[in-house]
Amino acid sequence: MMHDQLKFKKLGIDTQQEHVVYMRSDCHICKSEGFSALTRIKVSNNDKSIVASLNVIESELLSPGEISLSKGAREALQVPEEAYLILSHIPPVESMKFVRSKIYGHTLTFNALQEIMVDIVQGNYSNVDIAAFITGCAGKMSEEEVTGLTRAMVEVGERLDWGIPVVADKHCVGGLPGNRTTPIVVSIVAACGLTIPKTSSRAITSPAGTADTMETITRVNLSLEEIKQVVKKEGGCFAWGGSVKLSPADDLLIRVERALDIDSEGQLIASVLSKKVSAGATHVVIDIPVGETAKIRSIKTAETLKDRLEKVAATVGLRLKVVLTDGTQPVGRGIGPALEAMDVLAVLKNETSAPQDLKERAMLLAADLLELAGKVPNGQGVVVAKEVLETGKAFEKFKAICLAQGGFTMPTFAVFSYQVKAEKAGTVNKIDNRRLAKVAKLAGAPDDPAAGVLFDAPLGKKVAVNEVLYTIFAESEGELSYALDYIANEKDIIIII
């Protein structure tokens, strides 16, 4: 064994994507190299290397001469049991000077943003460093900066080329519980013969992302080659973008944004458009729900975002249509992966109990995409989308895509539930989307796929005393209690007058 090597011991500690290395405080390398807790260290196994944050062990968890890694770090390095790992200092990360510059309000060039993205993807930034970058950009980014960030995020990842002139895509900026139109739109558009390779993110600050929802029905962790095969066979897919290297910097940023509960305008634009460009899209429809308790709260803010999205999209070569939609209340009934999946299936199957608001919204967005891509004449999109959905063609395409991805299963309800009932009779006058979404998250969504809220009190509905407004679902009694503790102090989630 060389002096700078330590023997690996598996401890089984999961720190998500944050790479952590564990060493004893009396380790000879710790002492000689001057390593202290949270030092960033280069760890190497044969020809593979990662950068990890040091956690110092002051117990017998490790024996002298032993080292351990967090689960993600071990997988990244592909370390077998009892391997010997080499440790070394890493030079200062030069691009951090640009992050500090942004924090102090300076404008970043494309080259600066590119250096930052490269370092993030190579693992040279800790979560704290990424958080500093996100916070620095949260205030204000110029149009040039957003364009530069979009291009930089595309260039550090893979880029698909489908070899055809029209590749459709659709995105929603989020912030509205239950707004799970994407699987329906993809099914309609693919059934009409367009290519729509949909890669979706997991939830950032919401109870479910499209990838979370679709994972309750089919496999979404597809490789790049699998995505190509599914799209070639069926014309569309429902893949998690994080399982392939399409804008990998975005996936790392999203993970920290979720922890910070930050989703700033500049980052949002770069995130959305970099994913579209990387996926090879040419024609994109973007849904922006607008409402007092949605992510985008006013028409003025929505119009500004629409304008910036269109300008940046034109710069990076995308044909884009932005649609402003109603964001005053949840869409459908389910809030949480499995519950939203049930809504999607009900609409696709044309069940009489299917949420009509979800159906109408999905048809309108599909219509806009069909028209934008030149598949149908302007004004005919809704007629075509409605026919494809109501004849069952969309559901057949949905099933075919799911089976091509590896299976088709039905989502299920969580074990524990609690009905929240009206304390007085009247009409539902106002709904706080943010706090209703928080109830679903406290109940365990999206990490527990079957957790969430089943909503049954749309605006304008007349309710009697003790009528059910919504039902909370949780996988454990503890998480159900957690959600109930929250609503005990939040009386105005649904206002009845």
PDB file of C-alpha atoms in Angstrom, residues 12 15 22 40 46 77 79 105 111 148 157 175 201 239 306 329 348 371 373 385-386 397 401 411 437:
ATOM      1  CA  GLY A  12     -23.850   2.406   3.572  1.00  0.00           C
ATOM      2  CA  THR A  15     -26.129  11.589   0.866  1.00  0.00           C
ATOM      3  CA  TYR A  22     -15.193   9.667   5.352  1.00  0.00           C
ATOM      4  CA  ARG A  40     -12.843  19.283  -0.934  1.00  0.00           C
ATOM      5  CA  ASN A  46      -7.650   3.438 -10.959  1.00  0.00           C
ATOM      6  CA  LEU A  77     -16.078   5.718  -8.752  1.00  0.00           C
ATOM      7  CA  VAL A  79     -15.357   1.046  -6.030  1.00  0.00           C
ATOM      8  CA  GLY A 105     -24.166  42.269  -8.985  1.00  0.00           C
ATOM      9  CA  ASN A 111     -17.228  32.192 -21.252  1.00  0.00           C
ATOM     10  CA  GLY A 148     -25.313  32.542 -22.364  1.00  0.00           C
ATOM     11  CA  GLY A 157     -24.104  17.802 -22.146  1.00  0.00           C
ATOM     12  CA  GLY A 175     -46.473  26.145  -9.807  1.00  0.00           C
ATOM     13  CA  SER A 201     -37.676  16.726 -14.744  1.00  0.00           C
ATOM     14  CA  ALA A 239     -38.273   9.895 -20.003  1.00  0.00           C
ATOM     15  CA  LYS A 306     -43.261  35.160 -22.137  1.00  0.00           C
ATOM     16  CA  GLN A 329     -56.899  26.604  -8.738  1.00  0.00           C
ATOM     17  CA  LEU A 348     -56.959   9.103 -21.697  1.00  0.00           C
ATOM     18  CA  GLU A 371     -50.689  23.993 -35.334  1.00  0.00           C
ATOM     19  CA  ALA A 373     -45.561  22.350 -36.005  1.00  0.00           C
ATOM     20  CA  ALA A 385     -56.893  16.760 -30.712  1.00  0.00           C
ATOM     21  CA  LYS A 386     -60.430  16.090 -29.462  1.00  0.00           C
ATOM     22  CA  LYS A 397     -50.417   5.493 -28.178  1.00  0.00           C
ATOM     23  CA  ILE A 401     -45.056   4.165 -25.438  1.00  0.00           C
ATOM     24  CA  PRO A 411     -50.912   3.508  -9.746  1.00  0.00           C
ATOM     25  CA  ALA A 437     -49.267  21.776  -2.494  1.00  0.00           C
TER      26      ALA A 437
END
